[in-house]
PDB file of C-alpha atoms and ligand atoms in Angstrom:
ATOM      1  CA  VAL A   1     -18.995   1.575 -11.450  1.00 90.00           C
ATOM      2  CA  GLY A   2     -15.989   3.047  -9.671  1.00 97.00           C
ATOM      3  CA  VAL A   3     -12.427   2.792 -10.949  1.00 97.00           C
ATOM      4  CA  LEU A   4     -11.414   1.172  -7.629  1.00 98.00           C
ATOM      5  CA  ASP A   5     -14.404  -1.180  -7.243  1.00 98.00           C
ATOM      6  CA  ASP A   6     -13.475  -4.121  -4.993  1.00 94.00           C
ATOM      7  CA  ARG A   7      -9.911  -2.846  -4.516  1.00 98.00           C
ATOM      8  CA  VAL A   8      -8.614  -2.852  -0.941  1.00 98.00           C
ATOM      9  CA  ALA A   9      -6.516   0.064   0.319  1.00 99.00           C
ATOM     10  CA  ILE A  10      -4.607   0.885   3.487  1.00 99.00           C
ATOM     11  CA  VAL A  11      -4.312   4.628   4.140  1.00 99.00           C
ATOM     12  CA  THR A  12      -2.121   5.876   7.021  1.00 98.00           C
ATOM     13  CA  GLY A  13      -2.692   9.196   8.761  1.00 98.00           C
ATOM     14  CA  ALA A  14      -6.274   9.084   7.494  1.00 98.00           C
ATOM     15  CA  GLY A  15      -7.770  11.166  10.306  1.00 98.00           C
ATOM     16  CA  GLN A  16      -7.497  14.522   8.569  1.00 97.00           C
ATOM     17  CA  GLY A  17      -5.984  16.447   5.692  1.00 98.00           C
ATOM     18  CA  LEU A  18      -4.653  14.622   2.659  1.00 98.00           C
ATOM     19  CA  GLY A  19      -4.979  11.166   4.230  1.00 98.00           C
ATOM     20  CA  PHE A  20      -8.688  11.684   4.703  1.00 98.00           C
ATOM     21  CA  GLY A  21      -9.044  13.365   1.289  1.00 98.00           C
ATOM     22  CA  ILE A  22      -7.505  10.263  -0.283  1.00 99.00           C
ATOM     23  CA  ALA A  23      -9.627   7.864   1.795  1.00 98.00           C
ATOM     24  CA  LYS A  24     -12.767   9.732   0.731  1.00 98.00           C
ATOM     25  CA  ALA A  25     -11.769   9.757  -2.954  1.00 98.00           C
ATOM     26  CA  PHE A  26     -11.025   6.012  -2.765  1.00 98.00           C
ATOM     27  CA  ALA A  27     -14.382   5.350  -1.078  1.00 98.00           C
ATOM     28  CA  ASP A  28     -16.165   7.392  -3.776  1.00 98.00           C
ATOM     29  CA  GLU A  29     -14.573   5.064  -6.367  1.00 98.00           C
ATOM     30  CA  GLY A  30     -15.671   1.865  -4.626  1.00 98.00           C
ATOM     31  CA  ALA A  31     -12.544   0.875  -2.674  1.00 98.00           C
ATOM     32  CA  LYS A  32     -12.661  -0.944   0.664  1.00 98.00           C
ATOM     33  CA  LEU A  33     -10.570   0.826   3.277  1.00 98.00           C
ATOM     34  CA  MET A  34      -8.305   0.025   6.190  1.00 98.00           C
ATOM     35  CA  LEU A  35      -7.583   3.348   7.892  1.00 98.00           C
ATOM     36  CA  VAL A  36      -4.667   3.792  10.316  1.00 98.00           C
ATOM     37  CA  GLU A  37      -4.330   6.900  12.481  1.00 98.00           C
ATOM     38  CA  LEU A  38      -2.593   7.990  15.679  1.00 98.00           C
ATOM     39  CA  ALA A  39      -5.389  10.300  16.893  1.00 97.00           C
ATOM     40  CA  ALA A  40      -8.236   7.994  17.995  1.00 97.00           C
ATOM     41  CA  GLU A  41     -11.024  10.592  18.183  1.00 95.00           C
ATOM     42  CA  ARG A  42     -10.324  11.849  14.672  1.00 95.00           C
ATOM     43  CA  LEU A  43     -10.252   8.359  13.237  1.00 97.00           C
ATOM     44  CA  GLU A  44     -13.635   7.219  14.554  1.00 95.00           C
ATOM     45  CA  ALA A  45     -15.438  10.312  13.271  1.00 96.00           C
ATOM     46  CA  ARG A  46     -13.862   9.983   9.837  1.00 98.00           C
ATOM     47  CA  ALA A  47     -14.478   6.251   9.555  1.00 98.00           C
ATOM     48  CA  ALA A  48     -18.127   6.813  10.525  1.00 98.00           C
ATOM     49  CA  GLU A  49     -18.452   9.533   7.880  1.00 98.00           C
ATOM     50  CA  LEU A  50     -17.220   7.177   5.141  1.00 98.00           C
ATOM     51  CA  ARG A  51     -19.400   4.298   6.359  1.00 98.00           C
ATOM     52  CA  GLY A  52     -22.330   6.737   6.237  1.00 98.00           C
ATOM     53  CA  GLN A  53     -21.797   7.115   2.496  1.00 96.00           C
ATOM     54  CA  GLY A  54     -21.882   3.332   2.081  1.00 97.00           C
ATOM     55  CA  ALA A  55     -18.157   2.492   2.103  1.00 98.00           C
ATOM     56  CA  GLN A  56     -16.726  -0.633   3.733  1.00 98.00           C
ATOM     57  CA  VAL A  57     -14.258   0.758   6.258  1.00 98.00           C
ATOM     58  CA  ALA A  58     -12.097  -0.837   8.935  1.00 98.00           C
ATOM     59  CA  ALA A  59     -10.159   1.468  11.228  1.00 98.00           C
ATOM     60  CA  MET A  60      -7.209   1.014  13.529  1.00 98.00           C
ATOM     61  CA  VAL A  61      -5.605   3.400  16.008  1.00 98.00           C
ATOM     62  CA  GLY A  62      -1.846   3.059  15.854  1.00 98.00           C
ATOM     63  CA  ASP A  63       1.532   4.663  15.318  1.00 98.00           C
ATOM     64  CA  VAL A  64       3.135   3.856  11.958  1.00 98.00           C
ATOM     65  CA  GLN A  65       6.561   3.873  13.640  1.00 98.00           C
ATOM     66  CA  ASP A  66       5.619   0.566  15.216  1.00 98.00           C
ATOM     67  CA  ARG A  67       6.235  -2.443  12.977  1.00 98.00           C
ATOM     68  CA  ALA A  68       3.577  -4.419  14.848  1.00 98.00           C
ATOM     69  CA  VAL A  69       0.996  -1.803  13.828  1.00 98.00           C
ATOM     70  CA  ALA A  70       1.950  -2.266  10.168  1.00 99.00           C
ATOM     71  CA  ARG A  71       1.716  -6.058  10.451  1.00 98.00           C
ATOM     72  CA  ASP A  72      -1.666  -5.810  12.237  1.00 98.00           C
ATOM     73  CA  ALA A  73      -3.054  -3.386   9.653  1.00 99.00           C
ATOM     74  CA  VAL A  74      -2.157  -5.710   6.773  1.00 98.00           C
ATOM     75  CA  ALA A  75      -3.483  -8.753   8.662  1.00 98.00           C
ATOM     76  CA  ARG A  76      -6.769  -6.962   9.363  1.00 98.00           C
ATOM     77  CA  ALA A  77      -7.152  -5.801   5.766  1.00 98.00           C
ATOM     78  CA  LEU A  78      -6.675  -9.408   4.616  1.00 98.00           C
ATOM     79  CA  ALA A  79      -8.999 -10.821   7.282  1.00 98.00           C
ATOM     80  CA  GLU A  80     -11.798  -8.327   6.598  1.00 98.00           C
ATOM     81  CA  PHE A  81     -11.514  -7.883   2.843  1.00 98.00           C
ATOM     82  CA  GLY A  82      -9.474 -10.865   1.607  1.00 98.00           C
ATOM     83  CA  GLN A  83      -6.785  -8.964  -0.331  1.00 98.00           C
ATOM     84  CA  LEU A  84      -4.599  -5.864  -0.439  1.00 98.00           C
ATOM     85  CA  ASP A  85      -4.126  -3.799  -3.602  1.00 98.00           C
ATOM     86  CA  ILE A  86      -3.172  -0.275  -2.512  1.00 99.00           C
ATOM     87  CA  LEU A  87      -1.001   1.208   0.246  1.00 99.00           C
ATOM     88  CA  VAL A  88      -0.841   4.953   0.926  1.00 99.00           C
ATOM     89  CA  ASN A  89       1.954   6.008   3.311  1.00 99.00           C
ATOM     90  CA  ASN A  90       0.684   9.472   4.172  1.00 98.00           C
ATOM     91  CA  ALA A  91       1.300   9.682   7.965  1.00 98.00           C
ATOM     92  CA  GLN A  92       4.043  12.062   9.043  1.00 98.00           C
ATOM     93  CA  ALA A  93       4.768  13.820  12.345  1.00 97.00           C
ATOM     94  CA  LEU A  94       4.569  17.592  12.078  1.00 92.00           C
ATOM     95  CA  ALA A  95       7.851  19.439  11.710  1.00 88.00           C
ATOM     96  CA  PRO A  96       7.775  23.000  13.027  1.00 90.00           C
ATOM     97  CA  PRO A  97      10.653  24.990  11.487  1.00 94.00           C
ATOM     98  CA  ILE A  98      13.781  24.936  13.657  1.00 97.00           C
ATOM     99  CA  PRO A  99      17.298  25.960  12.551  1.00 98.00           C
ATOM    100  CA  PHE A 100      19.314  22.853  11.633  1.00 98.00           C
ATOM    101  CA  ILE A 101      21.925  23.564  14.337  1.00 98.00           C
ATOM    102  CA  GLU A 102      19.161  23.236  16.959  1.00 98.00           C
ATOM    103  CA  GLN A 103      17.657  20.015  15.603  1.00 98.00           C
ATOM    104  CA  ASP A 104      18.516  17.384  18.204  1.00 98.00           C
ATOM    105  CA  ASP A 105      18.193  13.586  18.302  1.00 98.00           C
ATOM    106  CA  GLU A 106      14.621  13.787  19.547  1.00 97.00           C
ATOM    107  CA  HIS A 107      13.613  15.993  16.587  1.00 97.00           C
ATOM    108  CA  PHE A 108      15.351  13.808  13.991  1.00 98.00           C
ATOM    109  CA  ASP A 109      13.937  10.620  15.568  1.00 98.00           C
ATOM    110  CA  ARG A 110      10.361  11.883  15.563  1.00 98.00           C
ATOM    111  CA  ILE A 111      10.453  13.064  11.951  1.00 98.00           C
ATOM    112  CA  LEU A 112      12.479  10.166  10.505  1.00 98.00           C
ATOM    113  CA  ARG A 113      10.665   7.434  12.406  1.00 98.00           C
ATOM    114  CA  SER A 114       7.154   8.540  11.473  1.00 98.00           C
ATOM    115  CA  GLY A 115       7.950   9.396   7.832  1.00 98.00           C
ATOM    116  CA  LEU A 116      10.755   7.153   6.617  1.00 98.00           C
ATOM    117  CA  MET A 117      10.445   4.194   9.006  1.00 98.00           C
ATOM    118  CA  GLY A 118       6.642   4.296   8.942  1.00 98.00           C
ATOM    119  CA  THR A 119       6.842   3.968   5.159  1.00 99.00           C
ATOM    120  CA  VAL A 120       9.425   1.167   5.428  1.00 99.00           C
ATOM    121  CA  ASN A 121       7.311  -0.712   7.993  1.00 99.00           C
ATOM    122  CA  PHE A 122       4.139  -0.640   5.912  1.00 99.00           C
ATOM    123  CA  MET A 123       5.860  -1.438   2.608  1.00 99.00           C
ATOM    124  CA  GLN A 124       7.599  -4.482   4.079  1.00 99.00           C
ATOM    125  CA  ALA A 125       4.415  -5.642   5.819  1.00 99.00           C
ATOM    126  CA  ALA A 126       2.367  -5.237   2.610  1.00 99.00           C
ATOM    127  CA  TYR A 127       4.772  -7.014   0.265  1.00 98.00           C
ATOM    128  CA  PRO A 128       3.709 -10.632   0.918  1.00 98.00           C
ATOM    129  CA  ALA A 129       0.080  -9.671   0.212  1.00 98.00           C
ATOM    130  CA  MET A 130       0.919  -7.802  -3.031  1.00 98.00           C
ATOM    131  CA  LYS A 131       3.571 -10.166  -4.390  1.00 97.00           C
ATOM    132  CA  GLY A 132       2.125 -12.382  -7.069  1.00 89.00           C
ATOM    133  CA  ARG A 133      -0.889 -10.162  -7.779  1.00 95.00           C
ATOM    134  CA  GLY A 134       0.578  -6.654  -8.117  1.00 98.00           C
ATOM    135  CA  GLY A 135      -0.315  -3.451  -6.353  1.00 98.00           C
ATOM    136  CA  SER A 136       0.102   0.303  -6.075  1.00 99.00           C
ATOM    137  CA  ILE A 137       2.063   2.014  -3.304  1.00 99.00           C
ATOM    138  CA  ILE A 138       1.846   5.777  -2.885  1.00 99.00           C
ATOM    139  CA  ASN A 139       4.433   7.491  -0.673  1.00 99.00           C
ATOM    140  CA  PHE A 140       4.756  11.146   0.293  1.00 98.00           C
ATOM    141  CA  SER A 141       7.623  13.511  -0.419  1.00 98.00           C
ATOM    142  CA  SER A 142       7.731  17.287  -0.131  1.00 97.00           C
ATOM    143  CA  GLY A 143       9.032  20.397  -1.803  1.00 96.00           C
ATOM    144  CA  ALA A 144      10.715  21.123   1.548  1.00 96.00           C
ATOM    145  CA  GLY A 145      13.493  18.713   0.689  1.00 94.00           C
ATOM    146  CA  PHE A 146      13.450  19.360  -3.047  1.00 94.00           C
ATOM    147  CA  ILE A 147      13.715  23.172  -2.795  1.00 95.00           C
ATOM    148  CA  GLY A 148      15.570  23.164   0.521  1.00 96.00           C
ATOM    149  CA  ASN A 149      13.271  25.079   2.854  1.00 95.00           C
ATOM    150  CA  PRO A 150      15.193  26.673   5.753  1.00 96.00           C
ATOM    151  CA  GLY A 151      14.194  25.164   9.128  1.00 97.00           C
ATOM    152  CA  GLN A 152      13.187  21.823   7.628  1.00 97.00           C
ATOM    153  CA  ALA A 153      16.424  19.838   7.662  1.00 98.00           C
ATOM    154  CA  ALA A 154      15.122  16.636   9.273  1.00 98.00           C
ATOM    155  CA  TYR A 155      11.805  16.856   7.432  1.00 98.00           C
ATOM    156  CA  GLY A 156      13.395  17.609   4.053  1.00 98.00           C
ATOM    157  CA  ALA A 157      15.922  14.802   4.556  1.00 98.00           C
ATOM    158  CA  THR A 158      13.133  12.383   5.499  1.00 98.00           C
ATOM    159  CA  LYS A 159      11.003  13.250   2.494  1.00 98.00           C
ATOM    160  CA  GLU A 160      13.949  12.955   0.053  1.00 98.00           C
ATOM    161  CA  ALA A 161      14.933   9.655   1.724  1.00 98.00           C
ATOM    162  CA  ILE A 162      11.415   8.377   0.995  1.00 98.00           C
ATOM    163  CA  ARG A 163      11.937   9.239  -2.692  1.00 98.00           C
ATOM    164  CA  GLY A 164      15.232   7.335  -2.826  1.00 98.00           C
ATOM    165  CA  LEU A 165      13.690   4.374  -1.043  1.00 98.00           C
ATOM    166  CA  SER A 166      10.724   4.380  -3.406  1.00 99.00           C
ATOM    167  CA  ARG A 167      12.863   4.440  -6.558  1.00 98.00           C
ATOM    168  CA  VAL A 168      15.033   1.540  -5.367  1.00 98.00           C
ATOM    169  CA  VAL A 169      12.059  -0.590  -4.362  1.00 99.00           C
ATOM    170  CA  ALA A 170      10.144   0.341  -7.543  1.00 98.00           C
ATOM    171  CA  ARG A 171      12.916  -1.487  -9.434  1.00 98.00           C
ATOM    172  CA  GLU A 172      13.133  -4.390  -6.958  1.00 98.00           C
ATOM    173  CA  TRP A 173       9.377  -5.008  -6.996  1.00 98.00           C
ATOM    174  CA  GLY A 174       8.670  -4.015 -10.596  1.00 98.00           C
ATOM    175  CA  ALA A 175       8.762  -7.661 -11.680  1.00 97.00           C
ATOM    176  CA  ASP A 176       5.958  -8.276  -9.156  1.00 98.00           C
ATOM    177  CA  GLN A 177       3.881  -5.574 -10.925  1.00 98.00           C
ATOM    178  CA  ILE A 178       3.988  -3.475  -7.772  1.00 98.00           C
ATOM    179  CA  ARG A 179       4.159   0.210  -8.726  1.00 98.00           C
ATOM    180  CA  ILE A 180       5.536   2.802  -6.301  1.00 99.00           C
ATOM    181  CA  ASN A 181       5.038   6.527  -6.820  1.00 99.00           C
ATOM    182  CA  MET A 182       5.359   9.684  -4.740  1.00 98.00           C
ATOM    183  CA  ILE A 183       2.931  12.530  -4.257  1.00 98.00           C
ATOM    184  CA  SER A 184       4.679  15.822  -3.501  1.00 98.00           C
ATOM    185  CA  PRO A 185       1.945  18.250  -2.475  1.00 98.00           C
ATOM    186  CA  ALA A 186       1.461  21.795  -1.410  1.00 98.00           C
ATOM    187  CA  ALA A 187      -2.087  21.401  -0.195  1.00 98.00           C
ATOM    188  CA  ASN A 188      -4.642  23.236   1.878  1.00 97.00           C
ATOM    189  CA  SER A 189      -4.760  20.735   4.799  1.00 97.00           C
ATOM    190  CA  PRO A 190      -5.406  21.633   8.471  1.00 95.00           C
ATOM    191  CA  SER A 191      -1.640  21.553   9.070  1.00 94.00           C
ATOM    192  CA  PHE A 192      -1.021  23.862   6.116  1.00 95.00           C
ATOM    193  CA  GLN A 193      -3.669  26.269   7.453  1.00 96.00           C
ATOM    194  CA  ALA A 194      -2.195  26.150  10.975  1.00 94.00           C
ATOM    195  CA  TRP A 195       1.261  26.826   9.538  1.00 92.00           C
ATOM    196  CA  PHE A 196       0.111  30.029   7.818  1.00 94.00           C
ATOM    197  CA  LYS A 197      -2.369  31.161  10.479  1.00 94.00           C
ATOM    198  CA  ASP A 198      -1.738  34.845  11.228  1.00 95.00           C
ATOM    199  CA  LYS A 199       0.953  34.960   8.515  1.00 96.00           C
ATOM    200  CA  PRO A 200      -0.881  36.550   5.546  1.00 97.00           C
ATOM    201  CA  VAL A 201       2.306  38.043   4.099  1.00 98.00           C
ATOM    202  CA  GLU A 202       4.105  34.683   4.096  1.00 96.00           C
ATOM    203  CA  LEU A 203       1.026  32.951   2.639  1.00 97.00           C
ATOM    204  CA  ALA A 204       0.777  35.518  -0.170  1.00 98.00           C
ATOM    205  CA  ALA A 205       4.507  35.069  -0.886  1.00 97.00           C
ATOM    206  CA  VAL A 206       4.099  31.288  -1.155  1.00 96.00           C
ATOM    207  CA  LYS A 207       1.034  31.607  -3.390  1.00 98.00           C
ATOM    208  CA  ALA A 208       3.018  33.955  -5.635  1.00 98.00           C
ATOM    209  CA  THR A 209       5.463  31.093  -6.344  1.00 97.00           C
ATOM    210  CA  MET A 210       2.586  28.926  -7.638  1.00 98.00           C
ATOM    211  CA  ALA A 211       1.623  29.189 -11.309  1.00 98.00           C
ATOM    212  CA  LEU A 212      -2.037  28.644 -10.406  1.00 98.00           C
ATOM    213  CA  GLY A 213      -1.850  31.112  -7.518  1.00 98.00           C
ATOM    214  CA  ARG A 214      -2.974  28.676  -4.816  1.00 98.00           C
ATOM    215  CA  PRO A 215      -2.112  25.279  -3.360  1.00 98.00           C
ATOM    216  CA  SER A 216      -4.103  22.136  -4.142  1.00 98.00           C
ATOM    217  CA  GLU A 217      -7.149  21.092  -2.102  1.00 98.00           C
ATOM    218  CA  THR A 218      -7.447  17.745  -0.339  1.00 98.00           C
ATOM    219  CA  TRP A 219      -9.823  16.462  -3.054  1.00 98.00           C
ATOM    220  CA  ASP A 220      -7.306  17.366  -5.790  1.00 98.00           C
ATOM    221  CA  VAL A 221      -4.779  15.143  -4.048  1.00 98.00           C
ATOM    222  CA  GLY A 222      -7.485  12.496  -3.652  1.00 98.00           C
ATOM    223  CA  ALA A 223      -8.132  12.517  -7.405  1.00 98.00           C
ATOM    224  CA  LEU A 224      -4.410  12.108  -8.112  1.00 98.00           C
ATOM    225  CA  ALA A 225      -4.181   9.215  -5.653  1.00 99.00           C
ATOM    226  CA  VAL A 226      -7.148   7.508  -7.369  1.00 99.00           C
ATOM    227  CA  PHE A 227      -5.290   7.722 -10.685  1.00 98.00           C
ATOM    228  CA  LEU A 228      -1.995   6.447  -9.221  1.00 99.00           C
ATOM    229  CA  ALA A 229      -3.863   3.564  -7.551  1.00 98.00           C
ATOM    230  CA  SER A 230      -5.977   2.636 -10.552  1.00 98.00           C
ATOM    231  CA  PRO A 231      -5.264  -0.344 -12.822  1.00 95.00           C
ATOM    232  CA  ALA A 232      -5.076   2.117 -15.754  1.00 95.00           C
ATOM    233  CA  CYS A 233      -1.963   3.816 -14.344  1.00 98.00           C
ATOM    234  CA  PHE A 234       1.387   2.709 -15.784  1.00 98.00           C
ATOM    235  CA  LEU A 235       3.628   5.039 -13.722  1.00 98.00           C
ATOM    236  CA  THR A 236       6.274   3.763 -11.336  1.00 98.00           C
ATOM    237  CA  GLY A 237       9.172   5.416  -9.524  1.00 98.00           C
ATOM    238  CA  GLN A 238       7.722   8.860 -10.259  1.00 98.00           C
ATOM    239  CA  THR A 239       7.168  11.939  -8.115  1.00 98.00           C
ATOM    240  CA  VAL A 240       4.077  13.938  -9.026  1.00 98.00           C
ATOM    241  CA  GLN A 241       4.124  17.573  -7.920  1.00 98.00           C
ATOM    242  CA  ILE A 242       0.600  18.702  -6.986  1.00 98.00           C
ATOM    243  CA  ASP A 243       1.415  22.128  -5.670  1.00 98.00           C
ATOM    244  CA  GLY A 244      -0.349  24.655  -7.878  1.00 98.00           C
ATOM    245  CA  GLY A 245       2.657  24.726 -10.204  1.00 98.00           C
ATOM    246  CA  GLN A 246       5.316  25.682  -7.660  1.00 98.00           C
ATOM    247  CA  ILE A 247       8.040  23.168  -8.514  1.00 97.00           C
ATOM    248  CA  MET A 248       8.470  22.281 -12.186  1.00 97.00           C
ATOM    249  CA  PRO A 249      11.355  19.820 -12.200  1.00 90.00           C
TER     250      PRO A 249
HETATM  251  N1  NAD B   1      -0.057  19.891   3.255  1.00 64.82           N
HETATM  252  C1  NAD B   1       0.997  20.193   2.535  1.00 64.82           C
HETATM  253  O1  NAD B   1       1.093  21.268   1.943  1.00 64.82           O
HETATM  254  C2  NAD B   1       2.125  19.194   2.405  1.00 64.82           C
HETATM  255  C3  NAD B   1       3.298  19.603   1.754  1.00 64.82           C
HETATM  256  C4  NAD B   1       4.306  18.673   1.555  1.00 64.82           C
HETATM  257  C5  NAD B   1       4.151  17.374   2.017  1.00 64.82           C
HETATM  258  N2  NAD B   1       3.021  17.020   2.683  1.00 64.82           N
HETATM  259  C6  NAD B   1       2.907  15.636   3.148  1.00 64.82           C
HETATM  260  O2  NAD B   1       1.599  15.152   2.866  1.00 64.82           O
HETATM  261  C7  NAD B   1       1.185  14.246   3.884  1.00 64.82           C
HETATM  262  C8  NAD B   1      -0.130  14.701   4.506  1.00 64.82           C
HETATM  263  O3  NAD B   1       0.014  16.024   4.959  1.00 64.82           O
HETATM  264  P1  NAD B   1      -1.161  16.817   5.718  1.00 64.82           P
HETATM  265  O4  NAD B   1      -0.879  18.248   5.520  1.00 64.82           O
HETATM  266  O5  NAD B   1      -2.483  16.240   5.355  1.00 64.82           O
HETATM  267  O6  NAD B   1      -0.800  16.409   7.238  1.00 64.82           O
HETATM  268  P2  NAD B   1      -1.668  16.566   8.589  1.00 64.82           P
HETATM  269  O7  NAD B   1      -0.672  16.847   9.671  1.00 64.82           O
HETATM  270  O8  NAD B   1      -2.786  17.540   8.389  1.00 64.82           O
HETATM  271  O9  NAD B   1      -2.288  15.119   8.795  1.00 64.82           O
HETATM  272  C9  NAD B   1      -1.452  14.026   9.079  1.00 64.82           C
HETATM  273  C10 NAD B   1      -2.253  12.952   9.791  1.00 64.82           C
HETATM  274  O10 NAD B   1      -1.346  11.871  10.091  1.00 64.82           O
HETATM  275  C11 NAD B   1      -1.493  11.508  11.444  1.00 64.82           C
HETATM  276  N3  NAD B   1      -0.195  11.007  11.940  1.00 64.82           N
HETATM  277  C12 NAD B   1       0.917  11.737  12.226  1.00 64.82           C
HETATM  278  N4  NAD B   1       1.896  10.941  12.675  1.00 64.82           N
HETATM  279  C13 NAD B   1       1.398   9.675  12.689  1.00 64.82           C
HETATM  280  C14 NAD B   1       1.939   8.414  13.056  1.00 64.82           C
HETATM  281  N5  NAD B   1       3.210   8.313  13.531  1.00 64.82           N
HETATM  282  N6  NAD B   1       1.158   7.300  12.948  1.00 64.82           N
HETATM  283  C15 NAD B   1      -0.127   7.391  12.477  1.00 64.82           C
HETATM  284  N7  NAD B   1      -0.696   8.580  12.114  1.00 64.82           N
HETATM  285  C16 NAD B   1       0.065   9.703  12.222  1.00 64.82           C
HETATM  286  C17 NAD B   1      -1.905  12.783  12.152  1.00 64.82           C
HETATM  287  O11 NAD B   1      -2.547  12.508  13.399  1.00 64.82           O
HETATM  288  C18 NAD B   1      -2.835  13.415  11.123  1.00 64.82           C
HETATM  289  O12 NAD B   1      -4.161  12.978  11.263  1.00 64.82           O
HETATM  290  C19 NAD B   1       2.349  14.163   4.879  1.00 64.82           C
HETATM  291  O13 NAD B   1       3.192  13.082   4.543  1.00 64.82           O
HETATM  292  C20 NAD B   1       3.064  15.481   4.653  1.00 64.82           C
HETATM  293  O14 NAD B   1       4.421  15.448   5.043  1.00 64.82           O
HETATM  294  C21 NAD B   1       2.015  17.897   2.892  1.00 64.82           C
END
């Protein structure tokens, strides 16, 4: 038996990296999945991979910035699997480092709308399905905002905004037994690798700030998400750093 047997989960940005790592970990534990992803070609390959291991997987191409996509994803999860227990708001537009003074409306819009508003859209869409039966929502923050990484003003602001949002709603929806927690990773995803490509000195410097000497892997983050999503977990409103021991708040 899996710890998520018969649970139904929506995972956004599931086409690669941590989103896929979480989807795979959920599938390994028996969950039924509704995957949402902007990049169509990635999504189909990943959904097929999970179906190949016996998981029940529905998949939808869409942009989390769009409220209609959130409503459709919840409606499809309910139509195909009859319930919704878990929501993982992992999707986030990439944020190449740019000095704050050069970050224009377009930059702020892209980062805020995918991260903060994508999370808002899916949480509000999921609430009617979770109210009355409880659920687990997992949102994503980042050390970028917590530490204050230069060049990541819009991204850091977005990720800290998601933490504030999550704490407020954790109290509002606590009576409904809906738990809301944040994962704050430093993890070896394709985006992380692209970031440090051809920058061995910078990568070594970052690793030196980590107690364990390396970032987490996608499956480490998957294992954490399984715990946060499982009925045995009693955490809410919390941020879990899974970054090799970089930030110790
Ligand atoms: N990897 C790290 O070290 C790290 C550090 C801090 C925070 N995070 C956060 O963890 C999460 C996952 O990071 P990752 O490194 O796996 O990212 P990634 O860029 O490798 O993957 C993100 C996935 O989300 C999809 N996506 C992007 N915008 C979308 C949108 N608007 N609608 C639907 N799908 C969209 C992308 O196509 C991609 O498949 C993100 O929220 C990120 O901000 C990651």
